[in-house]
Amino acid sequence: MFPGFTLTDVDLGPVRLRVRHGGSGPPVVLLHGHPRTHATWHRVAPRLADRFTVVCPDLRGYGGSSKPPTTPDAAPYAKRAMAADVVALMRRLGHERFAVVGHDRGCYVAMRTALDHPDRVTRLGVLDGVPIGEALARCDARFAARWWHWFFLGQREKAAERVINLDPDAWYGGSPEQMGAEAYADYRRAIHDPATVHAMCEDYRAGLGPDRAADDADRAAGRRIACPVLFVHSERDDLADLYGDPAAIWRDWADDVSATSIDCGHHMAEEAPERLAAELAAFLAR
């Protein structure tokens, strides 16, 4: 995977992140979603590396990155903490300003990076997601039926970890055919680690608590995303069914929003890497 890239661990103090980076040109960070690792980008990152310096970390709690102790409000797994990791990582790699692209849960980290650190982020790519605060404000029976895992993973009274750890392969799915043999092996190592499963649940607990509070506070204060935004959604996923025009939600958060869709399922980096890389390259080069 990732020909010409370097795989390393970067100690940021509060956390240690496993990171794959390579290429040359303007820097861009690619942030994976749940329950993947950075390896989900292995078909996309090399397609960008001839024009961009590409940095692919495992988010804190995921994959080979460290799992800090949590708190009752799950604040160590809030997107604000993960966004601070991204800024610290890029500074450590020598990049004061950079583009950031996130898929699924990584989409929320990317958005929070742009909102909390507007002087650092040059462009924002958000893939298959709308802001957490917006999703929860619009939550209805249809959302709860389709995205029930948000609430299963996010509650504490009967913790989801025990159920998941009985059979992680059955719960999370995935296959070497879809993901690529090496990426699948990397992913399986992660999902069979109970500490990773716990950290991923903490990510969802943070989503229902401090992440929503941060989004709501930004809306109340009138804060907006300052940089250009690209929104991409999968046509075989359910964002359009839930929201009609999900791009309109992002236009409530930013003035410069481009939007497109790709004919694939949710894991677009694995299912449609050539098309996704082309969309990202065009946006990043604008």
CSV table of N, CA, C and O in Angstrom, one decimal, residues 24-102:
chain,number,residue,atom,x,y,z
A,24,SER,N,4.5,15.4,-2.9
A,24,SER,CA,5.1,16.7,-2.9
A,24,SER,C,4.1,17.7,-3.5
A,24,SER,O,3.2,17.4,-4.3
A,25,GLY,N,4.2,18.9,-2.9
A,25,GLY,CA,3.2,20.0,-3.3
A,25,GLY,C,2.5,20.5,-2.1
A,25,GLY,O,2.8,20.2,-1.0
A,26,PRO,N,1.4,21.3,-2.4
A,26,PRO,CA,0.6,21.8,-1.2
A,26,PRO,C,0.1,20.7,-0.3
A,26,PRO,O,-0.3,19.7,-0.8
A,27,PRO,N,0.1,20.9,1.0
A,27,PRO,CA,-0.3,19.8,1.9
A,27,PRO,C,-1.8,19.6,2.0
A,27,PRO,O,-2.5,20.6,2.1
A,28,VAL,N,-2.2,18.4,2.1
A,28,VAL,CA,-3.6,18.0,2.4
A,28,VAL,C,-3.6,16.8,3.4
A,28,VAL,O,-2.8,15.9,3.2
A,29,VAL,N,-4.5,16.9,4.4
A,29,VAL,CA,-4.7,15.8,5.3
A,29,VAL,C,-6.0,15.1,4.9
A,29,VAL,O,-7.0,15.7,4.7
A,30,LEU,N,-5.9,13.8,4.9
A,30,LEU,CA,-7.1,12.9,4.6
A,30,LEU,C,-7.4,12.2,5.9
A,30,LEU,O,-6.6,11.5,6.5
A,31,LEU,N,-8.7,12.4,6.4
A,31,LEU,CA,-9.1,11.8,7.7
A,31,LEU,C,-10.2,10.8,7.4
A,31,LEU,O,-11.2,11.1,6.8
A,32,HIS,N,-9.9,9.6,7.9
A,32,HIS,CA,-10.8,8.5,7.7
A,32,HIS,C,-12.0,8.6,8.6
A,32,HIS,O,-12.1,9.4,9.5
A,33,GLY,N,-13.0,7.7,8.4
A,33,GLY,CA,-14.2,7.6,9.3
A,33,GLY,C,-14.2,6.3,10.1
A,33,GLY,O,-13.2,5.6,10.2
A,34,HIS,N,-15.3,6.1,10.7
A,34,HIS,CA,-15.6,4.9,11.5
A,34,HIS,C,-16.0,3.7,10.6
A,34,HIS,O,-16.8,3.9,9.8
A,35,PRO,N,-15.5,2.5,10.9
A,35,PRO,CA,-14.5,2.1,11.8
A,35,PRO,C,-13.1,1.9,11.2
A,35,PRO,O,-12.4,1.1,11.6
A,36,ARG,N,-12.9,2.6,10.1
A,36,ARG,CA,-11.7,2.4,9.3
A,36,ARG,C,-10.4,3.0,10.0
A,36,ARG,O,-10.5,3.6,11.1
A,37,THR,N,-9.3,2.7,9.3
A,37,THR,CA,-8.0,3.4,9.7
A,37,THR,C,-7.6,4.2,8.5
A,37,THR,O,-8.3,4.3,7.5
A,38,HIS,N,-6.4,4.8,8.6
A,38,HIS,CA,-5.9,5.6,7.5
A,38,HIS,C,-5.8,4.8,6.2
A,38,HIS,O,-5.7,5.4,5.1
A,39,ALA,N,-5.7,3.5,6.3
A,39,ALA,CA,-5.5,2.6,5.2
A,39,ALA,C,-6.6,2.7,4.2
A,39,ALA,O,-6.5,2.3,3.0
A,40,THR,N,-7.8,3.2,4.6
A,40,THR,CA,-8.9,3.3,3.7
A,40,THR,C,-8.5,4.2,2.5
A,40,THR,O,-9.2,4.1,1.4
A,41,TRP,N,-7.5,5.1,2.6
A,41,TRP,CA,-7.1,6.0,1.6
A,41,TRP,C,-6.1,5.4,0.6
A,41,TRP,O,-5.6,6.2,-0.2
A,42,HIS,N,-5.8,4.1,0.7
A,42,HIS,CA,-4.6,3.6,0.0
A,42,HIS,C,-4.8,3.7,-1.6
A,42,HIS,O,-3.8,3.6,-2.3
A,43,ARG,N,-6.0,3.8,-2.0
A,43,ARG,CA,-6.3,3.9,-3.5
A,43,ARG,C,-6.4,5.3,-3.9
A,43,ARG,O,-6.4,5.6,-5.1
A,44,VAL,N,-6.5,6.3,-3.0
A,44,VAL,CA,-6.7,7.7,-3.3
A,44,VAL,C,-5.4,8.4,-3.1
A,44,VAL,O,-5.1,9.2,-4.0
A,45,ALA,N,-4.8,8.3,-2.0
A,45,ALA,CA,-3.6,9.1,-1.7
A,45,ALA,C,-2.5,9.0,-2.8
A,45,ALA,O,-2.0,10.0,-3.1
A,46,PRO,N,-2.2,7.8,-3.3
A,46,PRO,CA,-1.1,7.8,-4.4
A,46,PRO,C,-1.6,8.6,-5.6
A,46,PRO,O,-0.7,9.1,-6.3
A,47,ARG,N,-2.9,8.7,-5.9
A,47,ARG,CA,-3.4,9.4,-7.0
A,47,ARG,C,-3.2,10.9,-6.8
A,47,ARG,O,-3.3,11.7,-7.8
A,48,LEU,N,-3.1,11.3,-5.6
A,48,LEU,CA,-2.9,12.8,-5.3
A,48,LEU,C,-1.4,13.1,-5.1
A,48,LEU,O,-1.1,14.3,-5.2
A,49,ALA,N,-0.6,12.1,-4.9
A,49,ALA,CA,0.8,12.4,-4.4
A,49,ALA,C,1.7,13.1,-5.4
A,49,ALA,O,2.7,13.6,-5.0
A,50,ASP,N,1.3,13.0,-6.7
A,50,ASP,CA,2.2,13.7,-7.7
A,50,ASP,C,2.0,15.2,-7.7
A,50,ASP,O,2.8,15.9,-8.3
A,51,ARG,N,0.9,15.7,-7.1
A,51,ARG,CA,0.6,17.1,-7.0
A,51,ARG,C,0.5,17.7,-5.7
A,51,ARG,O,0.5,18.9,-5.5
A,52,PHE,N,0.4,16.8,-4.6
A,52,PHE,CA,0.2,17.3,-3.3
A,52,PHE,C,1.0,16.5,-2.3
A,52,PHE,O,1.3,15.3,-2.5
A,53,THR,N,1.3,17.1,-1.2
A,53,THR,CA,1.9,16.4,0.0
A,53,THR,C,0.7,15.8,0.8
A,53,THR,O,-0.1,16.6,1.2
A,54,VAL,N,0.6,14.5,0.8
A,54,VAL,CA,-0.6,13.9,1.4
A,54,VAL,C,-0.3,13.3,2.8
A,54,VAL,O,0.7,12.5,2.9
A,55,VAL,N,-1.1,13.6,3.8
A,55,VAL,CA,-0.9,13.1,5.1
A,55,VAL,C,-2.1,12.4,5.6
A,55,VAL,O,-3.2,12.9,5.5
A,56,CYS,N,-1.9,11.1,5.9
A,56,CYS,CA,-3.1,10.3,6.3
A,56,CYS,C,-2.8,9.7,7.7
A,56,CYS,O,-2.1,8.7,7.9
A,57,PRO,N,-3.4,10.3,8.8
A,57,PRO,CA,-3.2,9.8,10.1
A,57,PRO,C,-4.4,8.8,10.5
A,57,PRO,O,-5.5,8.9,9.9
A,58,ASP,N,-4.1,8.0,11.5
A,58,ASP,CA,-5.2,7.3,12.2
A,58,ASP,C,-5.6,8.4,13.3
A,58,ASP,O,-4.8,8.9,14.0
A,59,LEU,N,-6.9,8.7,13.3
A,59,LEU,CA,-7.4,9.6,14.3
A,59,LEU,C,-7.1,9.0,15.7
A,59,LEU,O,-7.0,7.8,15.9
A,60,ARG,N,-7.1,9.9,16.7
A,60,ARG,CA,-6.9,9.4,18.1
A,60,ARG,C,-8.0,8.4,18.4
A,60,ARG,O,-9.2,8.6,18.1
A,61,GLY,N,-7.6,7.3,19.0
A,61,GLY,CA,-8.5,6.2,19.4
A,61,GLY,C,-8.7,5.1,18.3
A,61,GLY,O,-9.1,4.0,18.6
A,62,TYR,N,-8.3,5.4,17.1
A,62,TYR,CA,-8.5,4.5,16.0
A,62,TYR,C,-7.2,3.9,15.6
A,62,TYR,O,-6.1,4.5,15.7
A,63,GLY,N,-7.3,2.7,15.0
A,63,GLY,CA,-6.1,2.1,14.3
A,63,GLY,C,-4.9,2.0,15.3
A,63,GLY,O,-5.0,1.5,16.4
A,64,GLY,N,-3.8,2.4,14.8
A,64,GLY,CA,-2.5,2.4,15.5
A,64,GLY,C,-2.2,3.6,16.4
A,64,GLY,O,-1.2,3.6,17.0
A,65,SER,N,-3.1,4.5,16.4
A,65,SER,CA,-2.9,5.7,17.3
A,65,SER,C,-3.3,5.4,18.7
A,65,SER,O,-4.0,4.5,19.0
A,66,SER,N,-2.8,6.2,19.6
A,66,SER,CA,-3.1,6.0,21.0
A,66,SER,C,-4.5,6.3,21.4
A,66,SER,O,-5.2,7.0,20.7
A,67,LYS,N,-4.9,5.6,22.5
A,67,LYS,CA,-6.2,5.8,23.1
A,67,LYS,C,-6.2,6.4,24.4
A,67,LYS,O,-6.0,5.7,25.5
A,68,PRO,N,-6.3,7.7,24.5
A,68,PRO,CA,-6.2,8.4,25.8
A,68,PRO,C,-7.3,8.0,26.8
A,68,PRO,O,-8.4,7.7,26.3
A,69,PRO,N,-7.1,8.1,28.1
A,69,PRO,CA,-8.1,7.8,29.0
A,69,PRO,C,-9.3,8.8,28.8
A,69,PRO,O,-9.1,9.9,28.4
A,70,THR,N,-10.5,8.3,29.0
A,70,THR,CA,-11.7,9.1,28.7
A,70,THR,C,-12.2,9.7,30.0
A,70,THR,O,-11.6,9.6,31.1
A,71,THR,N,-13.3,10.5,29.9
A,71,THR,CA,-13.9,11.2,31.0
A,71,THR,C,-15.4,10.9,30.9
A,71,THR,O,-15.9,10.5,29.8
A,72,PRO,N,-16.2,11.3,31.9
A,72,PRO,CA,-17.6,11.0,31.8
A,72,PRO,C,-18.3,11.7,30.6
A,72,PRO,O,-19.3,11.2,30.1
A,73,ASP,N,-17.8,12.8,30.2
A,73,ASP,CA,-18.4,13.5,29.0
A,73,ASP,C,-17.7,13.2,27.7
A,73,ASP,O,-18.1,13.8,26.6
A,74,ALA,N,-16.7,12.2,27.7
A,74,ALA,CA,-16.0,11.8,26.5
A,74,ALA,C,-15.3,12.9,25.8
A,74,ALA,O,-14.9,12.8,24.6
A,75,ALA,N,-14.9,14.0,26.5
A,75,ALA,CA,-14.2,15.1,25.9
A,75,ALA,C,-12.9,14.8,25.3
A,75,ALA,O,-12.6,15.4,24.3
A,76,PRO,N,-12.1,13.8,25.8
A,76,PRO,CA,-10.9,13.4,25.1
A,76,PRO,C,-11.1,12.9,23.7
A,76,PRO,O,-10.2,12.8,22.9
A,77,TYR,N,-12.4,12.5,23.4
A,77,TYR,CA,-12.7,12.0,22.0
A,77,TYR,C,-13.6,13.0,21.2
A,77,TYR,O,-14.1,12.6,20.2
A,78,ALA,N,-13.7,14.2,21.7
A,78,ALA,CA,-14.4,15.2,21.0
A,78,ALA,C,-13.7,15.6,19.8
A,78,ALA,O,-12.4,15.5,19.7
A,79,LYS,N,-14.4,16.1,18.8
A,79,LYS,CA,-13.8,16.5,17.5
A,79,LYS,C,-12.9,17.7,17.7
A,79,LYS,O,-11.9,17.9,17.0
A,80,ARG,N,-13.1,18.5,18.8
A,80,ARG,CA,-12.2,19.6,19.1
A,80,ARG,C,-10.9,19.1,19.4
A,80,ARG,O,-9.8,19.7,19.0
A,81,ALA,N,-10.8,18.0,20.2
A,81,ALA,CA,-9.5,17.4,20.6
A,81,ALA,C,-8.8,16.8,19.4
A,81,ALA,O,-7.6,17.0,19.2
A,82,MET,N,-9.6,16.2,18.5
A,82,MET,CA,-9.0,15.6,17.3
A,82,MET,C,-8.5,16.6,16.3
A,82,MET,O,-7.5,16.4,15.7
A,83,ALA,N,-9.3,17.7,16.2
A,83,ALA,CA,-8.8,18.8,15.4
A,83,ALA,C,-7.5,19.4,15.9
A,83,ALA,O,-6.6,19.7,15.0
A,84,ALA,N,-7.4,19.6,17.2
A,84,ALA,CA,-6.1,20.0,17.7
A,84,ALA,C,-5.0,19.1,17.4
A,84,ALA,O,-3.8,19.5,17.1
A,85,ASP,N,-5.3,17.8,17.4
A,85,ASP,CA,-4.3,16.8,17.0
A,85,ASP,C,-3.8,17.1,15.5
A,85,ASP,O,-2.6,17.0,15.2
A,86,VAL,N,-4.8,17.3,14.6
A,86,VAL,CA,-4.4,17.6,13.2
A,86,VAL,C,-3.5,18.8,13.1
A,86,VAL,O,-2.5,18.7,12.3
A,87,VAL,N,-3.8,19.8,13.8
A,87,VAL,CA,-3.0,21.0,13.7
A,87,VAL,C,-1.6,20.8,14.2
A,87,VAL,O,-0.6,21.2,13.6
A,88,ALA,N,-1.5,20.1,15.3
A,88,ALA,CA,-0.2,19.8,15.9
A,88,ALA,C,0.6,18.9,15.0
A,88,ALA,O,1.8,19.0,14.9
A,89,LEU,N,-0.1,17.9,14.5
A,89,LEU,CA,0.6,16.9,13.6
A,89,LEU,C,1.2,17.7,12.4
A,89,LEU,O,2.4,17.5,12.0
A,90,MET,N,0.4,18.5,11.7
A,90,MET,CA,0.8,19.2,10.5
A,90,MET,C,2.0,20.2,10.8
A,90,MET,O,2.9,20.3,10.1
A,91,ARG,N,1.9,20.8,12.0
A,91,ARG,CA,3.0,21.7,12.4
A,91,ARG,C,4.3,20.9,12.6
A,91,ARG,O,5.4,21.3,12.2
A,92,ARG,N,4.1,19.7,13.2
A,92,ARG,CA,5.3,18.8,13.4
A,92,ARG,C,5.9,18.4,12.1
A,92,ARG,O,7.1,18.2,12.0
A,93,LEU,N,5.1,18.2,11.1
A,93,LEU,CA,5.6,17.8,9.8
A,93,LEU,C,6.0,19.0,8.9
A,93,LEU,O,6.4,18.8,7.8
A,94,GLY,N,5.9,20.2,9.5
A,94,GLY,CA,6.4,21.4,8.8
A,94,GLY,C,5.4,22.2,8.0
A,94,GLY,O,5.7,23.0,7.2
A,95,HIS,N,4.1,21.9,8.3
A,95,HIS,CA,3.0,22.6,7.5
A,95,HIS,C,2.2,23.5,8.4
A,95,HIS,O,1.4,23.0,9.2
A,96,GLU,N,2.3,24.8,8.3
A,96,GLU,CA,1.5,25.7,9.1
A,96,GLU,C,0.1,25.9,8.5
A,96,GLU,O,-0.8,26.1,9.2
A,97,ARG,N,0.0,25.8,7.2
A,97,ARG,CA,-1.3,25.9,6.5
A,97,ARG,C,-1.5,24.7,5.6
A,97,ARG,O,-0.6,24.2,5.0
A,98,PHE,N,-2.8,24.2,5.5
A,98,PHE,CA,-3.0,22.9,4.8
A,98,PHE,C,-4.5,22.8,4.5
A,98,PHE,O,-5.3,23.5,5.1
A,99,ALA,N,-4.8,22.0,3.5
A,99,ALA,CA,-6.2,21.6,3.3
A,99,ALA,C,-6.5,20.3,4.1
A,99,ALA,O,-5.6,19.6,4.4
A,100,VAL,N,-7.8,20.2,4.4
A,100,VAL,CA,-8.2,19.0,5.2
A,100,VAL,C,-9.4,18.4,4.6
A,100,VAL,O,-10.4,19.1,4.2
A,101,VAL,N,-9.4,17.1,4.4
A,101,VAL,CA,-10.6,16.4,3.9
A,101,VAL,C,-10.9,15.2,4.8
A,101,VAL,O,-10.1,14.5,5.3
A,102,GLY,N,-12.2,15.1,5.1
A,102,GLY,CA,-12.7,14.1,6.1
A,102,GLY,C,-13.9,13.3,5.6
A,102,GLY,O,-14.8,13.9,4.9
